[in-house]
Structures are given as C-alpha cells and as structure tokens.
CSV table of C-alpha atoms in Angstrom, one decimal:
chain,number,residue,atom,x,y,z
D,1,MET,CA,73.5,147.7,54.5
D,2,TRP,CA,72.3,150.8,52.7
D,3,ASP,CA,73.8,153.6,50.7
D,4,THR,CA,73.7,156.6,53.0
D,5,CYS,CA,74.5,160.3,52.9
D,6,SER,CA,74.6,163.0,55.5
D,7,VAL,CA,71.9,165.7,55.8
D,8,GLN,CA,71.7,168.8,57.9
D,9,LEU,CA,68.4,169.3,59.8
D,10,THR,CA,67.4,172.4,61.6
D,11,VAL,CA,64.4,172.2,63.9
D,12,GLN,CA,62.7,174.7,66.3
D,13,LEU,CA,62.1,173.1,69.7
D,14,PRO,CA,60.9,174.5,73.0
D,15,ARG,CA,63.9,175.5,75.1
D,16,ASP,CA,63.4,172.6,77.6
D,17,ILE,CA,63.2,170.0,74.9
D,18,ALA,CA,66.1,171.5,73.1
D,19,ALA,CA,68.2,171.3,76.2
D,20,GLN,CA,67.3,167.6,76.7
D,21,ALA,CA,68.2,167.0,73.0
D,22,GLU,CA,71.6,168.6,73.5
D,23,GLU,CA,72.2,166.4,76.6
D,24,VAL,CA,71.3,163.3,74.7
D,25,GLN,CA,73.5,164.3,71.8
D,26,LYS,CA,76.5,164.7,74.2
D,27,ALA,CA,75.8,161.4,76.0
D,28,ASP,CA,75.0,159.3,72.9
D,29,PRO,CA,75.8,161.0,69.6
D,30,ASP,CA,74.2,158.4,67.4
D,31,PHE,CA,70.9,158.2,69.4
D,32,LEU,CA,69.2,161.2,67.7
D,33,SER,CA,70.2,159.9,64.3
D,34,ARG,CA,68.6,156.5,65.1
D,35,VAL,CA,65.5,158.2,66.4
D,36,VAL,CA,65.1,160.3,63.1
D,37,LEU,CA,65.8,157.2,61.0
D,38,TYR,CA,63.2,155.2,63.0
D,39,GLY,CA,60.6,158.0,62.5
D,40,LEU,CA,61.2,158.4,58.8
D,41,THR,CA,61.2,154.7,58.3
D,42,ARG,CA,57.8,154.4,60.0
D,43,ARG,CA,56.4,157.2,58.0
D,44,SER,CA,57.7,155.6,54.7
D,45,ILE,CA,56.1,152.3,55.6
D,46,TYR,CA,52.8,153.9,56.6
D,47,ARG,CA,52.7,155.9,53.3
D,48,HIS,CA,53.5,152.7,51.4
D,49,LEU,CA,50.7,150.7,53.1
D,50,ARG,CA,48.2,153.5,52.6
D,51,GLY,CA,48.6,153.0,48.8
D,52,PRO,CA,49.3,155.2,45.8
D,53,GLU,CA,45.7,156.5,45.5
D,54,ARG,CA,46.2,158.6,48.7
D,55,GLN,CA,49.7,159.8,47.9
D,56,ALA,CA,48.7,162.4,45.4
D,57,GLY,CA,46.5,164.2,48.0
D,58,ASP,CA,49.2,163.9,50.6
D,59,ALA,CA,51.6,166.2,48.8
D,60,GLU,CA,49.0,169.0,48.8
D,61,THR,CA,48.2,168.4,52.5
D,62,GLU,CA,51.9,168.4,53.5
D,63,GLU,CA,52.5,171.7,51.7
D,64,SER,CA,49.6,173.4,53.4
D,65,VAL,CA,50.8,172.2,56.8
D,66,GLN,CA,54.3,173.4,56.4
D,67,PRO,CA,54.9,176.5,58.6
D,68,GLY,CA,56.2,179.6,57.0
D,69,ARG,CA,54.7,179.1,53.6
C-alpha cells in the first residue's frame, strides 16, 4: 500500500485520558495507530484543499501555537 516507517510520539494527556489510552492500547494495539493515521490524513487533505496560498502563513501560525517555544 504505502512505504511506511515507525515514529515515536510523546504526548501530555490528562491522567484520566492517559489511563483510557493505555487501556485501549492493551486491548487493541493497532487502534491508536489507526486513530493517529486518520487524524493526520484528515489534516493533510484539509491543508491540500485550502490551497497553497494559505500554507505559507500556516507554518508561522503553527510555530506560535506550539507550547514550550
């Protein structure tokens, strides 16, 4: 289907949501991967449909929204 590679993600979640995510990971190890793939695919499609004229400004906005910078 696609060329793929593994990535390591670290996220900060509220404790109750983190506990739920751990339960889901134990019950269905592929589920969280599919959720992340779905979300990133939707974002990619959305950005593509918005067009290239908006993407230059998006990078600046994303940098300013990133916590810890």
